[in-house]
Coordinates of C-alpha atoms in Angstrom, one line a residue:
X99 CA 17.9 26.4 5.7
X100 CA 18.3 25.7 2.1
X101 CA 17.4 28.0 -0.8
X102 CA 14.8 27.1 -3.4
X103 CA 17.1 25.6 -6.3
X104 CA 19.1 23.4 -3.4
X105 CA 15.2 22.7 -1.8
X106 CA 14.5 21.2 -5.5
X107 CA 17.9 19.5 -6.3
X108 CA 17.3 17.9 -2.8
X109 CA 13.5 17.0 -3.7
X110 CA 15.0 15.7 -7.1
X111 CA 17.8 13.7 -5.0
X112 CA 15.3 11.9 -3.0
X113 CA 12.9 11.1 -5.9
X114 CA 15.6 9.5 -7.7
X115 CA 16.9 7.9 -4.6
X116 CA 13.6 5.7 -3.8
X117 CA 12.8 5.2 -7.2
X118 CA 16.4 3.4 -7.3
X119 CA 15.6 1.7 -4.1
X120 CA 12.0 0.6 -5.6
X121 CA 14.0 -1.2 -8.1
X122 CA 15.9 -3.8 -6.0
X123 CA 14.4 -7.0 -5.0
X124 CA 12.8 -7.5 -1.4
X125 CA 16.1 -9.1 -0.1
X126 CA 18.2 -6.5 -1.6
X127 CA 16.3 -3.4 -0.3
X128 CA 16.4 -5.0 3.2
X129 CA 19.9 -5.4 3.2
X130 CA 20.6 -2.2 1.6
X131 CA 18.3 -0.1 4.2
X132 CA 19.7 -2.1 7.0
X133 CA 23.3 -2.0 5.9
X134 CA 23.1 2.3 5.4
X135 CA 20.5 3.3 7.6
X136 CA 20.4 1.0 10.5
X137 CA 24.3 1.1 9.6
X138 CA 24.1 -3.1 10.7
X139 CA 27.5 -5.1 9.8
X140 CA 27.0 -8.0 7.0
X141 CA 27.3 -10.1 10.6
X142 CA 24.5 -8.3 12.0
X143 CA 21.9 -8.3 9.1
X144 CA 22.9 -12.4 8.1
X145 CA 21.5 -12.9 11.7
X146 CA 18.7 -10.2 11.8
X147 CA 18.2 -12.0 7.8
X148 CA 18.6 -15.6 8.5
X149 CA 21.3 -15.6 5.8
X150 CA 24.5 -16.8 5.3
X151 CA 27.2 -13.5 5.5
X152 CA 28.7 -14.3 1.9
X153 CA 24.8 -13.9 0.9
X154 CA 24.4 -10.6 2.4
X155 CA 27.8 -9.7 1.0
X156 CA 26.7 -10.8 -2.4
X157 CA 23.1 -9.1 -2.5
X158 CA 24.7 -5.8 -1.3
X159 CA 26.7 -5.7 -3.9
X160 CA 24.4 -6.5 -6.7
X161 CA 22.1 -4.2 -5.3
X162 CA 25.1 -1.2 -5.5
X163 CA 25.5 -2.7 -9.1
X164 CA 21.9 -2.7 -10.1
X165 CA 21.4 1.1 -8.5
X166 CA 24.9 2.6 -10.6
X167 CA 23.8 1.1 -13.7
X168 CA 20.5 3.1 -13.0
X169 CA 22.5 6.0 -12.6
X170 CA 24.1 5.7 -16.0
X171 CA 21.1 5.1 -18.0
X172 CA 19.1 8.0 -16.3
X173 CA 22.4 10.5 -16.7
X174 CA 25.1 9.4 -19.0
X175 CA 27.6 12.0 -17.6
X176 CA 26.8 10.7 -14.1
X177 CA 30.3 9.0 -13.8
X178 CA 32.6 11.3 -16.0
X179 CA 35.5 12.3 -14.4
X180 CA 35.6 9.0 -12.7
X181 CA 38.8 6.4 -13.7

């Protein structure tokens, strides 16, 4: 059960979350939703995908690229304290 302020830093979480998500490409979400929440191996979505494994590889990572640098530009101090 959470409180109220963890209820709305959870709400506030998820919003974020799919608005990130919203902002990859077709491709990129697939791969993305099938990589964490289907929790698929690069192997396993190339197939499910019809795509080459380097190309899954490749769009995964962008997508992690595109959805950090999102981070940043919404909160600055996102990554302080990382080196």
């Amino acid at each position: 059960q959470l409180n109220p302020r963890e209820e709305y830093d959870h709400q506030k979480r998820m919003r974020l979350l799919e608005t990130m998500i919203k902002q990859l490409s077709p491709q990129q979400r697939a791969i993305m939703l099938l990589h964490t929440q289907q929790e698929m191996s690069f192997k396993e979505i190339a197939q499910e995908l019809n795509l080459p494994k380097g190309q899954v590889r490749l769009q995964l990572y962008r997508a992690i690229k595109k959805m950090k640098s999102f981070v940043k530009k919404e909160n600055p101090l996102a990554d302080e304290g990382e080196s």
